Coordinates of N, CA and C in Angstrom, one line a residue:
M1 N 40.1 -34.0 -9.9 CA 41.1 -34.9 -10.4 C 42.2 -34.1 -11.0
A2 N 43.4 -34.4 -10.6 CA 44.6 -33.7 -11.1 C 45.2 -34.7 -12.2
T3 N 45.4 -34.2 -13.4 CA 46.1 -35.0 -14.4 C 47.1 -34.2 -15.1
K4 N 48.2 -34.8 -15.5 CA 49.3 -34.1 -16.1 C 49.2 -34.1 -17.6
F5 N 48.5 -35.1 -18.2 CA 48.4 -35.2 -19.6 C 47.0 -35.5 -20.0
I6 N 46.5 -34.8 -21.0 CA 45.2 -35.0 -21.6 C 45.4 -35.4 -23.0
Y7 N 44.7 -36.5 -23.4 CA 44.8 -37.0 -24.8 C 43.9 -36.2 -25.7
G8 N 44.5 -35.6 -26.7 CA 43.8 -34.7 -27.7 C 43.3 -35.6 -28.8
T9 N 42.1 -35.3 -29.3 CA 41.5 -36.1 -30.3 C 41.2 -35.5 -31.6
A10 N 41.7 -34.3 -31.9 CA 41.5 -33.6 -33.2 C 42.2 -34.4 -34.3
W11 N 41.6 -34.4 -35.4 CA 42.1 -34.9 -36.7 C 42.3 -36.4 -36.7
K12 N 41.7 -37.1 -35.9 CA 41.9 -38.6 -35.8 C 40.9 -39.3 -36.8
K13 N 39.9 -38.6 -37.2 CA 38.9 -39.1 -38.2 C 38.4 -40.5 -37.9
A14 N 38.5 -41.4 -38.8 CA 37.9 -42.8 -38.6 C 38.7 -43.6 -37.6
Q15 N 39.9 -43.2 -37.2 CA 40.7 -43.9 -36.2 C 40.4 -43.5 -34.8
T16 N 39.5 -42.5 -34.6 CA 39.2 -41.9 -33.3 C 38.9 -42.9 -32.2
S17 N 37.9 -43.8 -32.5 CA 37.5 -44.7 -31.4 C 38.7 -45.6 -31.0
Y18 N 39.4 -46.2 -32.0 CA 40.5 -47.0 -31.7 C 41.6 -46.3 -30.9
L19 N 42.0 -45.1 -31.4 CA 43.0 -44.4 -30.7 C 42.7 -43.9 -29.3
V20 N 41.4 -43.5 -29.1 CA 41.0 -43.1 -27.8 C 41.0 -44.3 -26.8
S21 N 40.5 -45.5 -27.3 CA 40.6 -46.7 -26.4 C 42.0 -47.1 -26.1
Q22 N 42.9 -46.9 -27.1 CA 44.3 -47.3 -26.9 C 45.0 -46.3 -25.9
A23 N 44.6 -45.0 -26.1 CA 45.2 -44.0 -25.2 C 44.8 -44.3 -23.7
L24 N 43.5 -44.6 -23.5 CA 43.0 -44.9 -22.2 C 43.7 -46.2 -21.7
S25 N 43.8 -47.1 -22.5 CA 44.5 -48.4 -22.1 C 45.9 -48.2 -21.8
S26 N 46.5 -47.2 -22.4 CA 48.0 -46.9 -22.1 C 48.2 -46.0 -20.9
G27 N 47.1 -45.6 -20.3 CA 47.3 -44.8 -19.0 C 46.8 -43.4 -19.0
F28 N 46.4 -42.9 -20.1 CA 45.7 -41.6 -20.1 C 44.4 -41.7 -19.4
L29 N 44.1 -40.8 -18.5 CA 42.8 -40.8 -17.8 C 42.0 -39.5 -18.2
A30 N 42.5 -38.7 -19.1 CA 41.8 -37.5 -19.5 C 41.8 -37.4 -21.0
V31 N 40.7 -37.0 -21.5 CA 40.5 -36.9 -23.0 C 39.9 -35.5 -23.3
D32 N 40.5 -34.9 -24.3 CA 40.0 -33.6 -24.8 C 39.4 -33.8 -26.2
T33 N 38.2 -33.2 -26.4 CA 37.5 -33.3 -27.7 C 36.8 -31.9 -27.9
A34 N 36.0 -31.9 -29.0 CA 35.2 -30.7 -29.2 C 34.0 -31.1 -30.0
C35 N 32.9 -30.3 -29.8 CA 31.7 -30.5 -30.7 C 31.9 -29.7 -31.9
Q36 N 32.9 -30.1 -32.7 CA 33.2 -29.4 -33.9 C 33.6 -30.4 -35.0
P37 N 32.5 -30.9 -35.7 CA 32.7 -32.0 -36.7 C 33.8 -31.7 -37.8
K38 N 34.1 -30.5 -38.0 CA 35.1 -30.1 -39.0 C 36.5 -30.7 -38.6
H39 N 36.8 -30.8 -37.3 CA 38.1 -31.3 -36.9 C 38.1 -32.4 -35.9
Y40 N 36.9 -32.7 -35.3 CA 36.8 -33.8 -34.3 C 35.7 -34.8 -34.6
N41 N 35.9 -36.0 -34.3 CA 34.9 -37.1 -34.4 C 34.5 -37.4 -33.0
E42 N 33.7 -36.5 -32.4 CA 33.3 -36.7 -31.0 C 32.5 -38.0 -30.8
R43 N 31.7 -38.4 -31.7 CA 31.0 -39.7 -31.6 C 32.1 -40.8 -31.5
G44 N 33.2 -40.8 -32.2 CA 34.2 -41.7 -32.1 C 34.9 -41.7 -30.8
V45 N 35.0 -40.5 -30.2 CA 35.6 -40.4 -28.8 C 34.7 -41.2 -27.9
G46 N 33.4 -41.0 -28.0 CA 32.5 -41.7 -27.1 C 32.6 -43.2 -27.3
E47 N 32.7 -43.6 -28.5 CA 32.9 -45.1 -28.8 C 34.1 -45.6 -28.2
G48 N 35.2 -44.8 -28.3 CA 36.5 -45.2 -27.7 C 36.4 -45.3 -26.2
I49 N 35.7 -44.4 -25.5 CA 35.5 -44.4 -24.1 C 34.7 -45.7 -23.7
A50 N 33.7 -45.9 -24.5 CA 32.8 -47.1 -24.2 C 33.6 -48.4 -24.3
I51 N 34.4 -48.5 -25.4 CA 35.2 -49.7 -25.6 C 36.1 -49.9 -24.4
F52 N 36.8 -48.8 -24.0 CA 37.7 -48.9 -22.9 C 37.0 -49.4 -21.6
L53 N 35.9 -48.7 -21.3 CA 35.2 -49.1 -20.1 C 34.7 -50.5 -20.1
A54 N 34.2 -50.9 -21.2 CA 33.7 -52.3 -21.3 C 34.8 -53.3 -21.1
A55 N 36.0 -53.0 -21.6 CA 37.1 -53.9 -21.5 C 37.8 -53.9 -20.2
N56 N 37.5 -52.8 -19.4 CA 38.2 -52.6 -18.1 C 37.2 -52.3 -17.1
P57 N 36.4 -53.3 -16.6 CA 35.3 -53.0 -15.7 C 35.8 -52.5 -14.3
E58 N 37.1 -52.6 -14.0 CA 37.6 -52.0 -12.8 C 37.6 -50.4 -12.9
F59 N 37.5 -49.9 -14.1 CA 37.4 -48.4 -14.3 C 35.9 -48.0 -14.4
K60 N 35.6 -46.9 -13.8 CA 34.3 -46.3 -13.9 C 34.4 -45.0 -14.6
R61 N 33.3 -44.5 -15.1 CA 33.3 -43.2 -15.8 C 34.0 -42.1 -14.9
E62 N 33.7 -42.2 -13.6 CA 34.2 -41.2 -12.7 C 35.7 -41.1 -12.6
A63 N 36.4 -42.1 -13.1 CA 37.8 -42.1 -13.0 C 38.4 -41.3 -14.2
L64 N 37.6 -41.0 -15.1 CA 38.1 -40.3 -16.3 C 37.7 -38.8 -16.3
W65 N 38.6 -38.0 -16.9 CA 38.3 -36.5 -17.1 C 38.0 -36.3 -18.6
I66 N 36.7 -35.9 -18.8 CA 36.3 -35.7 -20.2 C 36.1 -34.2 -20.4
Q67 N 36.8 -33.7 -21.3 CA 36.7 -32.2 -21.6 C 36.3 -32.1 -23.1
T68 N 35.3 -31.2 -23.3 CA 34.9 -30.8 -24.6 C 34.9 -29.3 -24.8
K69 N 34.6 -28.9 -26.0 CA 34.6 -27.4 -26.2 C 33.4 -27.0 -27.0
F70 N 33.0 -25.7 -26.7 CA 32.0 -25.1 -27.5 C 32.7 -24.3 -28.5
S71 N 32.4 -24.5 -29.8 CA 33.1 -23.8 -30.9 C 32.1 -22.7 -31.5
P72 N 32.5 -21.5 -31.5 CA 31.6 -20.5 -32.1 C 31.3 -20.8 -33.6
L73 N 30.3 -20.1 -34.1 CA 29.8 -20.4 -35.5 C 31.0 -20.2 -36.5
S74 N 31.9 -19.3 -36.3 CA 33.0 -19.0 -37.2 C 33.9 -20.2 -37.3
A75 N 33.9 -21.2 -36.4 CA 34.8 -22.3 -36.4 C 34.2 -23.6 -37.1
H76 N 32.9 -23.4 -37.6 CA 32.3 -24.6 -38.2 C 32.2 -24.5 -39.7
A77 N 32.0 -25.6 -40.3 CA 31.9 -25.7 -41.8 C 30.5 -25.8 -42.2
G78 N 29.8 -24.7 -42.2 CA 28.4 -24.6 -42.7 C 27.4 -25.6 -42.1
S79 N 27.0 -26.6 -42.9 CA 26.0 -27.5 -42.4 C 26.4 -28.4 -41.3
E80 N 27.7 -28.4 -40.9 CA 28.2 -29.3 -39.8 C 28.0 -28.6 -38.5
T81 N 27.4 -27.5 -38.4 CA 27.2 -26.8 -37.1 C 26.3 -27.6 -36.2
P82 N 26.7 -27.9 -35.0 CA 25.9 -28.8 -34.2 C 24.8 -28.1 -33.4
Y83 N 24.5 -26.9 -33.8 CA 23.4 -26.1 -33.1 C 22.8 -25.1 -34.1
D84 N 21.7 -24.6 -33.8 CA 21.0 -23.6 -34.7 C 21.7 -22.3 -34.6
P85 N 22.4 -21.9 -35.7 CA 23.1 -20.7 -35.7 C 22.3 -19.4 -35.5
N86 N 21.0 -19.5 -35.7 CA 20.1 -18.4 -35.5 C 19.6 -18.2 -34.0
S87 N 19.9 -19.2 -33.2 CA 19.5 -19.2 -31.8 C 20.4 -18.2 -31.0
P88 N 19.8 -17.8 -29.9 CA 20.7 -17.0 -29.0 C 21.9 -17.8 -28.5
L89 N 23.0 -17.1 -28.1 CA 24.2 -17.7 -27.8 C 24.0 -18.8 -26.7
E90 N 23.2 -18.5 -25.6 CA 23.0 -19.4 -24.6 C 22.4 -20.7 -25.1
T91 N 21.5 -20.6 -26.0 CA 20.8 -21.8 -26.7 C 21.8 -22.6 -27.5
Q92 N 22.7 -21.9 -28.2 CA 23.7 -22.5 -29.0 C 24.6 -23.4 -28.1
I93 N 25.0 -22.8 -27.0 CA 25.9 -23.5 -26.0 C 25.2 -24.7 -25.5
A94 N 23.9 -24.5 -25.1 CA 23.1 -25.7 -24.5 C 23.0 -26.8 -25.5
E95 N 22.7 -26.4 -26.8 CA 22.5 -27.4 -27.9 C 23.9 -28.1 -28.1
S96 N 25.0 -27.4 -28.1 CA 26.3 -28.0 -28.3 C 26.6 -29.0 -27.2
V97 N 26.3 -28.6 -26.0 CA 26.6 -29.5 -24.8 C 25.7 -30.7 -24.9
K98 N 24.5 -30.6 -25.3 CA 23.5 -31.7 -25.4 C 24.1 -32.7 -26.5
M99 N 24.5 -32.1 -27.6 CA 25.1 -33.0 -28.7 C 26.3 -33.7 -28.2
S100 N 27.2 -33.0 -27.4 CA 28.4 -33.6 -26.9 C 28.0 -34.8 -26.0
L101 N 27.1 -34.6 -25.1 CA 26.7 -35.7 -24.2 C 26.2 -36.9 -25.0
E102 N 25.4 -36.6 -26.0 CA 24.9 -37.7 -26.9 C 26.0 -38.4 -27.6
N103 N 26.9 -37.6 -28.2 CA 28.1 -38.1 -28.9 C 29.0 -39.0 -28.0
L104 N 29.2 -38.5 -26.8 CA 30.2 -39.1 -25.9 C 29.6 -40.2 -25.1
K105 N 28.2 -40.3 -25.2 CA 27.5 -41.4 -24.4 C 27.8 -41.3 -22.9
I106 N 27.8 -40.1 -22.4 CA 28.1 -39.9 -21.0 C 27.0 -39.0 -20.4
D107 N 26.9 -39.0 -19.1 CA 25.9 -38.2 -18.4 C 26.4 -36.8 -18.0
Y108 N 27.7 -36.6 -18.0 CA 28.2 -35.3 -17.6 C 29.6 -35.1 -18.2
I109 N 29.9 -33.8 -18.4 CA 31.2 -33.4 -18.9 C 32.0 -32.8 -17.7
D110 N 33.2 -33.1 -17.6 CA 34.0 -32.6 -16.5 C 34.5 -31.1 -16.8
S111 N 34.7 -30.8 -18.0 CA 35.2 -29.4 -18.4 C 34.6 -29.0 -19.7
L112 N 34.1 -27.8 -19.8 CA 33.6 -27.2 -21.0 C 34.5 -26.0 -21.3
V113 N 35.1 -25.9 -22.4 CA 36.0 -24.9 -22.8 C 35.5 -24.1 -24.0
L114 N 35.6 -22.8 -24.0 CA 35.4 -22.0 -25.1 C 36.5 -22.2 -26.1
H115 N 36.2 -22.8 -27.3 CA 37.3 -23.2 -28.2 C 38.0 -22.0 -28.8
S116 N 37.4 -21.0 -29.1 CA 38.0 -19.8 -29.7 C 37.2 -18.6 -29.3
P117 N 37.8 -17.4 -29.4 CA 37.0 -16.2 -29.0 C 35.8 -16.0 -29.9
M118 N 34.8 -15.4 -29.3 CA 33.6 -15.0 -30.0 C 33.9 -13.8 -30.9
T119 N 32.9 -13.4 -31.6 CA 33.1 -12.3 -32.6 C 33.3 -10.9 -31.9
T120 N 32.8 -10.8 -30.6 CA 33.1 -9.6 -29.9 C 33.6 -9.9 -28.5
H121 N 34.2 -8.9 -27.9 CA 34.6 -9.0 -26.5 C 33.5 -9.3 -25.6
F122 N 32.4 -8.6 -25.8 CA 31.2 -8.7 -25.0 C 30.7 -10.2 -24.9
Y123 N 30.6 -10.9 -26.1 CA 30.2 -12.3 -26.1 C 31.3 -13.2 -25.6
T124 N 32.5 -12.9 -25.8 CA 33.6 -13.7 -25.3 C 33.6 -13.7 -23.7
M125 N 33.4 -12.6 -23.1 CA 33.5 -12.4 -21.7 C 32.1 -12.7 -21.1

């Protein structure tokens, strides 16, 4: 899917579900979020997507581009980390993706982005 604009969902807090559903209703077909509770309400993004799809049965999940991000430990606020910080990196990523799928109430993610560099070049690459 080629899209020119992606609706960003950071810092929307309690308004997230409403704003996501409104963005989709206004013509956005792509949504960017992150499994980073410090700045994103990913569960609200999922609710907004569900509201939009329920109100617009002519649209299917496949028509949307859903992008989320894996955020390294340094990007989280302590207890809000959506994965076990003591796990190996591969497990942290898998746990973060699993949480995103649950939050977003979808079966797959179209794009997974590394939200910020890891602590070393080795882990980033």
